[in-house]
Amino acid sequence: MPSPLSGRTVLVTGATSGIGYETARQLAERGALVLLHGRTAEEARAATDRLIATSSVSGSLVRPLAADFARLEEVENLAHGVVRDHPRLDVLVNNAAIAAPERHTLTTDGNEIAFQVNFLAHYLLTDLLAAALTGDPGGRVVNVSSSLHRTAAIQWNDPQRIRRYSRLAAYAQSQLALTVFAADPRVTAVSVHPGICETGLLSVYGNEGDSAAEGAQHVVRLCDPATGIVNGAYYDRSERVSPAAAATDDRTIKRLNKLADLLVGHTA
């Protein structure tokens, strides 16, 4: 029997390593056409070649795409290219993430780098892909979030954390924002904490974790149209649980959208 994912088109951001790479592999193995995003064209192509060489996946099911999320102009170009080439997008997996650096760092767009890469770039990408995403039943956005969102507060008066910077607090803020964004009514979206996994972000959490492939299984399950979802739901691995209170607060959702529109240069 064909997989429910067969014939569906899925864009996975940050898919050159870790959970993103394993998510792309598992989706393609189930017959989905995977748009594999990397920071550079070289990284995306290398990951695509590696995936095809080390699995049973046909080359026709994986397409490399590139955009540096530290540059919002590249995010816009990525979105326009996807809409042009894939006017029907079934799933967007917002997975790309970085650990906030030790020193406070602003992007060329003027945003704290973890806030931009982990949240604002995905906010902009989702907004620009909304028309392609909202068509078919089962169409959805899956935000790869973190249990650390529970420790966070969005610094409304200083979202760039210029006055007081902490690496962990900056990372947690970006994950809370991504989790709040799942409740946005524009598209059907959920968030998932895939567990603590052996990826490039492990240093944020501790010393050991599950394999990236295990973490990816929880993401892939939510991409499957056979898995029913409720907009704004939050999953800790495979279990639906309540997120931080802010993530379901209407006022916070509206306030975050207003802030994000301002920071990505869009007016609501």
PDB file of C-alpha atoms in Angstrom:
ATOM      1  CA  MET A   1       0.000   0.000   0.000  1.00  0.00           C
ATOM      2  CA  PRO A   2       1.449   3.431  -0.900  1.00  0.00           C
ATOM      3  CA  SER A   3       2.392   5.740   1.947  1.00  0.00           C
ATOM      4  CA  PRO A   4       0.025   8.694   2.594  1.00  0.00           C
ATOM      5  CA  LEU A   5       3.111  10.879   2.019  1.00  0.00           C
ATOM      6  CA  SER A   6       3.655   9.543  -1.495  1.00  0.00           C
ATOM      7  CA  GLY A   7       3.300  12.310  -4.063  1.00  0.00           C
ATOM      8  CA  ARG A   8       3.275  15.099  -1.476  1.00  0.00           C
ATOM      9  CA  THR A   9       5.732  18.003  -1.609  1.00  0.00           C
ATOM     10  CA  VAL A  10       7.559  18.946   1.599  1.00  0.00           C
ATOM     11  CA  LEU A  11      10.074  21.736   2.217  1.00  0.00           C
ATOM     12  CA  VAL A  12      12.459  21.015   5.106  1.00  0.00           C
ATOM     13  CA  THR A  13      14.600  23.917   6.289  1.00  0.00           C
ATOM     14  CA  GLY A  14      18.010  23.261   7.815  1.00  0.00           C
ATOM     15  CA  ALA A  15      18.107  19.835   6.171  1.00  0.00           C
ATOM     16  CA  THR A  16      21.843  19.415   5.606  1.00  0.00           C
ATOM     17  CA  SER A  17      22.494  17.773   8.992  1.00  0.00           C
ATOM     18  CA  GLY A  18      20.923  16.522  12.198  1.00  0.00           C
ATOM     19  CA  ILE A  19      17.168  16.194  12.559  1.00  0.00           C
ATOM     20  CA  GLY A  20      16.518  18.144   9.355  1.00  0.00           C
ATOM     21  CA  TYR A  21      18.623  15.746   7.276  1.00  0.00           C
ATOM     22  CA  GLU A  22      17.034  12.674   8.860  1.00  0.00           C
ATOM     23  CA  THR A  23      13.558  14.165   8.395  1.00  0.00           C
ATOM     24  CA  ALA A  24      14.297  14.749   4.691  1.00  0.00           C
ATOM     25  CA  ARG A  25      15.568  11.184   4.323  1.00  0.00           C
ATOM     26  CA  GLN A  26      12.582   9.571   6.053  1.00  0.00           C
ATOM     27  CA  LEU A  27      10.090  11.672   4.077  1.00  0.00           C
ATOM     28  CA  ALA A  28      11.742  10.822   0.749  1.00  0.00           C
ATOM     29  CA  GLU A  29      11.845   7.124   1.695  1.00  0.00           C
ATOM     30  CA  ARG A  30       8.067   7.350   2.129  1.00  0.00           C
ATOM     31  CA  GLY A  31       7.649   8.782  -1.366  1.00  0.00           C
ATOM     32  CA  ALA A  32       7.423  12.506  -0.673  1.00  0.00           C
ATOM     33  CA  LEU A  33       9.153  15.015  -2.950  1.00  0.00           C
ATOM     34  CA  VAL A  34      11.519  16.750  -0.538  1.00  0.00           C
ATOM     35  CA  LEU A  35      12.846  20.263  -1.058  1.00  0.00           C
ATOM     36  CA  LEU A  36      16.057  20.066   0.959  1.00  0.00           C
ATOM     37  CA  HIS A  37      17.162  23.472   2.223  1.00  0.00           C
ATOM     38  CA  GLY A  38      20.715  24.357   3.179  1.00  0.00           C
ATOM     39  CA  ARG A  39      22.484  27.599   4.044  1.00  0.00           C
ATOM     40  CA  THR A  40      24.508  27.510   0.817  1.00  0.00           C
ATOM     41  CA  ALA A  41      23.972  25.836  -2.555  1.00  0.00           C
ATOM     42  CA  GLU A  42      27.104  23.733  -1.962  1.00  0.00           C
ATOM     43  CA  GLU A  43      25.864  22.437   1.406  1.00  0.00           C
ATOM     44  CA  ALA A  44      22.399  21.652   0.032  1.00  0.00           C
ATOM     45  CA  ARG A  45      23.832  19.823  -2.986  1.00  0.00           C
ATOM     46  CA  ALA A  46      26.289  17.830  -0.847  1.00  0.00           C
ATOM     47  CA  ALA A  47      23.502  16.752   1.537  1.00  0.00           C
ATOM     48  CA  THR A  48      21.284  15.759  -1.394  1.00  0.00           C
ATOM     49  CA  ASP A  49      24.092  13.706  -2.969  1.00  0.00           C
ATOM     50  CA  ARG A  50      24.841  12.046   0.376  1.00  0.00           C
ATOM     51  CA  LEU A  51      21.199  11.178   0.957  1.00  0.00           C
ATOM     52  CA  ILE A  52      20.813   9.601  -2.481  1.00  0.00           C
ATOM     53  CA  ALA A  53      24.110   7.694  -2.158  1.00  0.00           C
ATOM     54  CA  THR A  54      23.367   6.249   1.284  1.00  0.00           C
ATOM     55  CA  SER A  55      19.666   5.369   1.021  1.00  0.00           C
ATOM     56  CA  SER A  56      17.196   3.809  -1.383  1.00  0.00           C
ATOM     57  CA  VAL A  57      15.825   7.232  -2.313  1.00  0.00           C
ATOM     58  CA  SER A  58      15.490   8.114  -6.004  1.00  0.00           C
ATOM     59  CA  GLY A  59      17.240  11.295  -7.105  1.00  0.00           C
ATOM     60  CA  SER A  60      13.937  12.526  -8.498  1.00  0.00           C
ATOM     61  CA  LEU A  61      12.518  12.853  -4.964  1.00  0.00           C
ATOM     62  CA  VAL A  62      15.091  15.278  -3.504  1.00  0.00           C
ATOM     63  CA  ARG A  63      15.734  18.852  -4.709  1.00  0.00           C
ATOM     64  CA  PRO A  64      18.391  21.068  -3.107  1.00  0.00           C
ATOM     65  CA  LEU A  65      17.530  24.688  -2.260  1.00  0.00           C
ATOM     66  CA  ALA A  66      19.652  27.356  -0.610  1.00  0.00           C
ATOM     67  CA  ALA A  67      19.172  30.470   1.512  1.00  0.00           C
ATOM     68  CA  ASP A  68      21.148  31.959   4.378  1.00  0.00           C
ATOM     69  CA  PHE A  69      18.535  32.685   7.062  1.00  0.00           C
ATOM     70  CA  ALA A  70      20.804  35.373   8.498  1.00  0.00           C
ATOM     71  CA  ARG A  71      19.825  37.355   5.374  1.00  0.00           C
ATOM     72  CA  LEU A  72      16.090  37.985   4.985  1.00  0.00           C
ATOM     73  CA  GLU A  73      16.500  38.856   1.316  1.00  0.00           C
ATOM     74  CA  GLU A  74      17.675  35.288   0.685  1.00  0.00           C
ATOM     75  CA  VAL A  75      14.616  33.945   2.550  1.00  0.00           C
ATOM     76  CA  GLU A  76      12.358  35.985   0.253  1.00  0.00           C
ATOM     77  CA  ASN A  77      14.170  34.686  -2.822  1.00  0.00           C
ATOM     78  CA  LEU A  78      13.809  31.117  -1.561  1.00  0.00           C
ATOM     79  CA  ALA A  79      10.066  31.557  -1.023  1.00  0.00           C
ATOM     80  CA  HIS A  80       9.516  33.088  -4.464  1.00  0.00           C
ATOM     81  CA  GLY A  81      11.441  30.220  -6.088  1.00  0.00           C
ATOM     82  CA  VAL A  82       9.376  27.598  -4.247  1.00  0.00           C
ATOM     83  CA  VAL A  83       6.078  29.262  -5.207  1.00  0.00           C
ATOM     84  CA  ARG A  84       7.214  29.461  -8.826  1.00  0.00           C
ATOM     85  CA  ASP A  85       8.358  25.838  -9.092  1.00  0.00           C
ATOM     86  CA  HIS A  86       5.988  24.184  -6.595  1.00  0.00           C
ATOM     87  CA  PRO A  87       2.716  26.133  -6.489  1.00  0.00           C
ATOM     88  CA  ARG A  88       1.249  23.353  -4.327  1.00  0.00           C
ATOM     89  CA  LEU A  89       3.254  22.774  -1.184  1.00  0.00           C
ATOM     90  CA  ASP A  90       1.812  20.200   1.213  1.00  0.00           C
ATOM     91  CA  VAL A  91       4.096  20.625   4.222  1.00  0.00           C
ATOM     92  CA  LEU A  92       6.643  23.157   5.451  1.00  0.00           C
ATOM     93  CA  VAL A  93       9.001  21.918   8.191  1.00  0.00           C
ATOM     94  CA  ASN A  94      10.504  24.931   9.964  1.00  0.00           C
ATOM     95  CA  ASN A  95      13.563  23.197  11.367  1.00  0.00           C
ATOM     96  CA  ALA A  96      16.642  25.359  10.694  1.00  0.00           C
ATOM     97  CA  ALA A  97      18.177  26.550  13.951  1.00  0.00           C
ATOM     98  CA  ILE A  98      21.423  27.727  15.458  1.00  0.00           C
ATOM     99  CA  ALA A  99      22.581  27.904  19.035  1.00  0.00           C
ATOM    100  CA  ALA A 100      22.922  31.555  19.972  1.00  0.00           C
ATOM    101  CA  PRO A 101      26.606  32.582  19.945  1.00  0.00           C
ATOM    102  CA  GLU A 102      28.537  33.424  23.102  1.00  0.00           C
ATOM    103  CA  ARG A 103      28.770  37.073  22.055  1.00  0.00           C
ATOM    104  CA  HIS A 104      25.772  39.195  21.132  1.00  0.00           C
ATOM    105  CA  THR A 105      25.547  39.165  17.315  1.00  0.00           C
ATOM    106  CA  LEU A 106      23.292  41.142  14.986  1.00  0.00           C
ATOM    107  CA  THR A 107      22.527  40.152  11.380  1.00  0.00           C
ATOM    108  CA  THR A 108      22.806  42.594   8.483  1.00  0.00           C
ATOM    109  CA  ASP A 109      19.033  43.040   8.914  1.00  0.00           C
ATOM    110  CA  GLY A 110      19.657  44.298  12.455  1.00  0.00           C
ATOM    111  CA  ASN A 111      18.192  41.333  14.345  1.00  0.00           C
ATOM    112  CA  GLU A 112      19.775  39.193  17.063  1.00  0.00           C
ATOM    113  CA  ILE A 113      21.038  36.255  15.019  1.00  0.00           C
ATOM    114  CA  ALA A 114      19.291  33.378  16.863  1.00  0.00           C
ATOM    115  CA  PHE A 115      15.988  35.276  16.883  1.00  0.00           C
ATOM    116  CA  GLN A 116      16.271  35.807  13.127  1.00  0.00           C
ATOM    117  CA  VAL A 117      17.533  32.376  12.030  1.00  0.00           C
ATOM    118  CA  ASN A 118      15.337  30.346  14.381  1.00  0.00           C
ATOM    119  CA  PHE A 119      12.157  32.422  14.228  1.00  0.00           C
ATOM    120  CA  LEU A 120      11.955  35.529  12.021  1.00  0.00           C
ATOM    121  CA  ALA A 121      13.206  33.765   8.878  1.00  0.00           C
ATOM    122  CA  HIS A 122      10.601  31.030   9.396  1.00  0.00           C
ATOM    123  CA  TYR A 123       7.916  33.630  10.092  1.00  0.00           C
ATOM    124  CA  LEU A 124       8.710  35.348   6.802  1.00  0.00           C
ATOM    125  CA  LEU A 125       9.027  32.087   4.856  1.00  0.00           C
ATOM    126  CA  THR A 126       5.702  30.762   6.180  1.00  0.00           C
ATOM    127  CA  ASP A 127       3.965  34.040   5.383  1.00  0.00           C
ATOM    128  CA  LEU A 128       5.285  34.066   1.806  1.00  0.00           C
ATOM    129  CA  LEU A 129       4.372  30.393   1.282  1.00  0.00           C
ATOM    130  CA  ALA A 130       0.910  30.626   2.892  1.00  0.00           C
ATOM    131  CA  ALA A 131      -0.960  30.733  -0.428  1.00  0.00           C
ATOM    132  CA  ALA A 132       0.842  27.613  -1.684  1.00  0.00           C
ATOM    133  CA  LEU A 133       0.342  25.861   1.668  1.00  0.00           C
ATOM    134  CA  THR A 134      -3.288  26.420   2.501  1.00  0.00           C
ATOM    135  CA  GLY A 135      -4.843  24.581  -0.436  1.00  0.00           C
ATOM    136  CA  ASP A 136      -5.213  20.873   0.194  1.00  0.00           C
ATOM    137  CA  PRO A 137      -6.464  18.875   3.172  1.00  0.00           C
ATOM    138  CA  GLY A 138      -3.492  17.724   5.222  1.00  0.00           C
ATOM    139  CA  GLY A 139      -1.476  20.803   4.244  1.00  0.00           C
ATOM    140  CA  ARG A 140       0.387  22.028   7.306  1.00  0.00           C
ATOM    141  CA  VAL A 141       3.405  23.637   8.920  1.00  0.00           C
ATOM    142  CA  VAL A 142       5.508  21.717  11.452  1.00  0.00           C
ATOM    143  CA  ASN A 143       7.703  23.914  13.656  1.00  0.00           C
ATOM    144  CA  VAL A 144      10.613  22.062  15.241  1.00  0.00           C
ATOM    145  CA  SER A 145      10.685  23.762  18.616  1.00  0.00           C
ATOM    146  CA  SER A 146      12.218  22.975  21.986  1.00  0.00           C
ATOM    147  CA  SER A 147      11.171  22.239  25.536  1.00  0.00           C
ATOM    148  CA  LEU A 148      13.405  25.203  26.437  1.00  0.00           C
ATOM    149  CA  HIS A 149      10.627  27.504  25.201  1.00  0.00           C
ATOM    150  CA  ARG A 150       9.131  27.006  28.678  1.00  0.00           C
ATOM    151  CA  THR A 151      12.070  28.833  30.266  1.00  0.00           C
ATOM    152  CA  ALA A 152      11.761  31.843  27.963  1.00  0.00           C
ATOM    153  CA  ALA A 153      10.269  35.292  27.953  1.00  0.00           C
ATOM    154  CA  ILE A 154       9.968  37.492  24.870  1.00  0.00           C
ATOM    155  CA  GLN A 155      11.658  40.795  25.650  1.00  0.00           C
ATOM    156  CA  TRP A 156       9.077  43.022  23.960  1.00  0.00           C
ATOM    157  CA  ASN A 157      10.996  46.240  24.652  1.00  0.00           C
ATOM    158  CA  ASP A 158      14.338  44.729  23.652  1.00  0.00           C
ATOM    159  CA  PRO A 159      13.753  41.675  21.433  1.00  0.00           C
ATOM    160  CA  GLN A 160      17.307  42.009  20.083  1.00  0.00           C
ATOM    161  CA  ARG A 161      18.621  41.677  23.655  1.00  0.00           C
ATOM    162  CA  ILE A 162      20.998  44.575  23.196  1.00  0.00           C
ATOM    163  CA  ARG A 163      20.761  45.697  26.840  1.00  0.00           C
ATOM    164  CA  ARG A 164      21.173  42.285  28.435  1.00  0.00           C
ATOM    165  CA  TYR A 165      22.406  39.309  26.470  1.00  0.00           C
ATOM    166  CA  SER A 166      22.528  35.701  27.553  1.00  0.00           C
ATOM    167  CA  ARG A 167      23.169  32.957  25.035  1.00  0.00           C
ATOM    168  CA  LEU A 168      20.670  30.542  26.576  1.00  0.00           C
ATOM    169  CA  ALA A 169      17.974  33.193  27.047  1.00  0.00           C
ATOM    170  CA  ALA A 170      18.332  34.320  23.415  1.00  0.00           C
ATOM    171  CA  TYR A 171      17.991  30.750  22.140  1.00  0.00           C
ATOM    172  CA  ALA A 172      14.993  30.069  24.414  1.00  0.00           C
ATOM    173  CA  GLN A 173      13.287  33.288  23.284  1.00  0.00           C
ATOM    174  CA  SER A 174      13.599  32.207  19.647  1.00  0.00           C
ATOM    175  CA  GLN A 175      12.014  28.830  20.473  1.00  0.00           C
ATOM    176  CA  LEU A 176       9.154  30.420  22.425  1.00  0.00           C
ATOM    177  CA  ALA A 177       8.452  32.743  19.490  1.00  0.00           C
ATOM    178  CA  LEU A 178       8.381  29.788  17.085  1.00  0.00           C
ATOM    179  CA  THR A 179       5.984  27.917  19.399  1.00  0.00           C
ATOM    180  CA  VAL A 180       3.681  30.947  19.766  1.00  0.00           C
ATOM    181  CA  PHE A 181       3.719  31.325  15.971  1.00  0.00           C
ATOM    182  CA  ALA A 182       2.192  27.835  15.534  1.00  0.00           C
ATOM    183  CA  ALA A 183      -1.091  29.240  16.873  1.00  0.00           C
ATOM    184  CA  ASP A 184      -1.220  31.845  14.083  1.00  0.00           C
ATOM    185  CA  PRO A 185      -4.513  31.351  12.217  1.00  0.00           C
ATOM    186  CA  ARG A 186      -3.064  31.954   8.726  1.00  0.00           C
ATOM    187  CA  VAL A 187      -1.964  28.350   8.240  1.00  0.00           C
ATOM    188  CA  THR A 188      -2.519  25.082  10.098  1.00  0.00           C
ATOM    189  CA  ALA A 189       0.599  24.585  12.191  1.00  0.00           C
ATOM    190  CA  VAL A 190       1.942  22.575  15.117  1.00  0.00           C
ATOM    191  CA  SER A 191       5.146  22.608  17.153  1.00  0.00           C
ATOM    192  CA  VAL A 192       7.181  19.621  18.234  1.00  0.00           C
ATOM    193  CA  HIS A 193      10.027  19.126  20.686  1.00  0.00           C
ATOM    194  CA  PRO A 194      11.750  16.125  19.068  1.00  0.00           C
ATOM    195  CA  GLY A 195      13.640  15.216  22.232  1.00  0.00           C
ATOM    196  CA  ILE A 196      17.253  15.946  23.125  1.00  0.00           C
ATOM    197  CA  CYS A 197      19.232  14.563  20.202  1.00  0.00           C
ATOM    198  CA  GLU A 198      22.832  14.150  19.111  1.00  0.00           C
ATOM    199  CA  THR A 199      22.905  17.180  16.799  1.00  0.00           C
ATOM    200  CA  GLY A 200      24.813  20.442  16.488  1.00  0.00           C
ATOM    201  CA  LEU A 201      22.518  21.929  19.145  1.00  0.00           C
ATOM    202  CA  LEU A 202      23.289  19.294  21.792  1.00  0.00           C
ATOM    203  CA  SER A 203      25.604  21.674  23.687  1.00  0.00           C
ATOM    204  CA  VAL A 204      22.580  23.831  24.546  1.00  0.00           C
ATOM    205  CA  TYR A 205      20.947  20.910  26.354  1.00  0.00           C
ATOM    206  CA  GLY A 206      23.606  18.661  27.805  1.00  0.00           C
ATOM    207  CA  ASN A 207      26.058  15.944  26.918  1.00  0.00           C
ATOM    208  CA  GLU A 208      24.065  13.105  25.399  1.00  0.00           C
ATOM    209  CA  GLY A 209      20.820  12.434  23.620  1.00  0.00           C
ATOM    210  CA  ASP A 210      18.867  10.281  21.194  1.00  0.00           C
ATOM    211  CA  SER A 211      19.958   9.832  17.609  1.00  0.00           C
ATOM    212  CA  ALA A 212      18.859  12.454  15.077  1.00  0.00           C
ATOM    213  CA  ALA A 213      16.922   9.698  13.279  1.00  0.00           C
ATOM    214  CA  GLU A 214      14.841   9.071  16.416  1.00  0.00           C
ATOM    215  CA  GLY A 215      14.099  12.779  16.773  1.00  0.00           C
ATOM    216  CA  ALA A 216      13.141  12.985  13.096  1.00  0.00           C
ATOM    217  CA  GLN A 217      10.531  10.242  13.492  1.00  0.00           C
ATOM    218  CA  HIS A 218       8.442  12.591  15.671  1.00  0.00           C
ATOM    219  CA  VAL A 219       8.652  15.316  13.013  1.00  0.00           C
ATOM    220  CA  VAL A 220       7.796  12.969  10.137  1.00  0.00           C
ATOM    221  CA  ARG A 221       4.732  11.626  11.959  1.00  0.00           C
ATOM    222  CA  LEU A 222       3.323  15.163  12.113  1.00  0.00           C
ATOM    223  CA  CYS A 223       4.004  15.678   8.387  1.00  0.00           C
ATOM    224  CA  ASP A 224       1.845  12.661   7.550  1.00  0.00           C
ATOM    225  CA  PRO A 225      -1.695  13.626   6.472  1.00  0.00           C
ATOM    226  CA  ALA A 226      -2.894  10.469   8.244  1.00  0.00           C
ATOM    227  CA  THR A 227      -1.943  12.195  11.538  1.00  0.00           C
ATOM    228  CA  GLY A 228      -4.767  14.521  12.482  1.00  0.00           C
ATOM    229  CA  ILE A 229      -3.624  17.809  14.008  1.00  0.00           C
ATOM    230  CA  VAL A 230      -5.159  20.837  15.696  1.00  0.00           C
ATOM    231  CA  ASN A 231      -3.794  24.278  14.888  1.00  0.00           C
ATOM    232  CA  GLY A 232      -1.364  25.500  17.546  1.00  0.00           C
ATOM    233  CA  ALA A 233      -0.914  22.074  19.167  1.00  0.00           C
ATOM    234  CA  TYR A 234       2.422  21.311  20.833  1.00  0.00           C
ATOM    235  CA  TYR A 235       4.000  17.872  21.005  1.00  0.00           C
ATOM    236  CA  ASP A 236       6.748  16.583  23.245  1.00  0.00           C
ATOM    237  CA  ARG A 237       8.047  13.862  20.959  1.00  0.00           C
ATOM    238  CA  SER A 238       4.893  11.863  20.104  1.00  0.00           C
ATOM    239  CA  GLU A 239       2.723  13.102  22.951  1.00  0.00           C
ATOM    240  CA  ARG A 240       0.506  16.160  22.718  1.00  0.00           C
ATOM    241  CA  VAL A 241       1.012  18.309  25.816  1.00  0.00           C
ATOM    242  CA  SER A 242       0.253  21.890  26.812  1.00  0.00           C
ATOM    243  CA  PRO A 243       2.925  24.404  25.770  1.00  0.00           C
ATOM    244  CA  ALA A 244       3.927  27.401  27.881  1.00  0.00           C
ATOM    245  CA  ALA A 245       0.884  29.555  28.666  1.00  0.00           C
ATOM    246  CA  ALA A 246       2.131  32.367  26.396  1.00  0.00           C
ATOM    247  CA  ALA A 247       1.933  30.060  23.361  1.00  0.00           C
ATOM    248  CA  THR A 248      -1.865  29.947  23.485  1.00  0.00           C
ATOM    249  CA  ASP A 249      -2.509  33.513  24.621  1.00  0.00           C
ATOM    250  CA  ASP A 250      -4.325  35.506  21.906  1.00  0.00           C
ATOM    251  CA  ARG A 251      -2.799  38.802  22.975  1.00  0.00           C
ATOM    252  CA  THR A 252       0.725  37.345  22.835  1.00  0.00           C
ATOM    253  CA  ILE A 253       0.076  35.818  19.393  1.00  0.00           C
ATOM    254  CA  LYS A 254      -1.148  39.172  18.001  1.00  0.00           C
ATOM    255  CA  ARG A 255       1.678  41.080  19.648  1.00  0.00           C
ATOM    256  CA  LEU A 256       4.305  38.692  18.276  1.00  0.00           C
ATOM    257  CA  ASN A 257       2.877  38.942  14.756  1.00  0.00           C
ATOM    258  CA  LYS A 258       3.019  42.720  14.959  1.00  0.00           C
ATOM    259  CA  LEU A 259       6.628  42.636  16.172  1.00  0.00           C
ATOM    260  CA  ALA A 260       7.672  40.064  13.552  1.00  0.00           C
ATOM    261  CA  ASP A 261       6.020  42.027  10.726  1.00  0.00           C
ATOM    262  CA  LEU A 262       7.971  45.074  11.819  1.00  0.00           C
ATOM    263  CA  LEU A 263      11.294  43.213  12.070  1.00  0.00           C
ATOM    264  CA  VAL A 264      11.002  41.461   8.703  1.00  0.00           C
ATOM    265  CA  GLY A 265       9.957  44.684   7.006  1.00  0.00           C
ATOM    266  CA  HIS A 266       6.355  43.674   6.301  1.00  0.00           C
ATOM    267  CA  THR A 267       3.380  45.705   7.382  1.00  0.00           C
ATOM    268  CA  ALA A 268       0.395  43.741   8.619  1.00  0.00           C
TER     269      ALA A 268
END
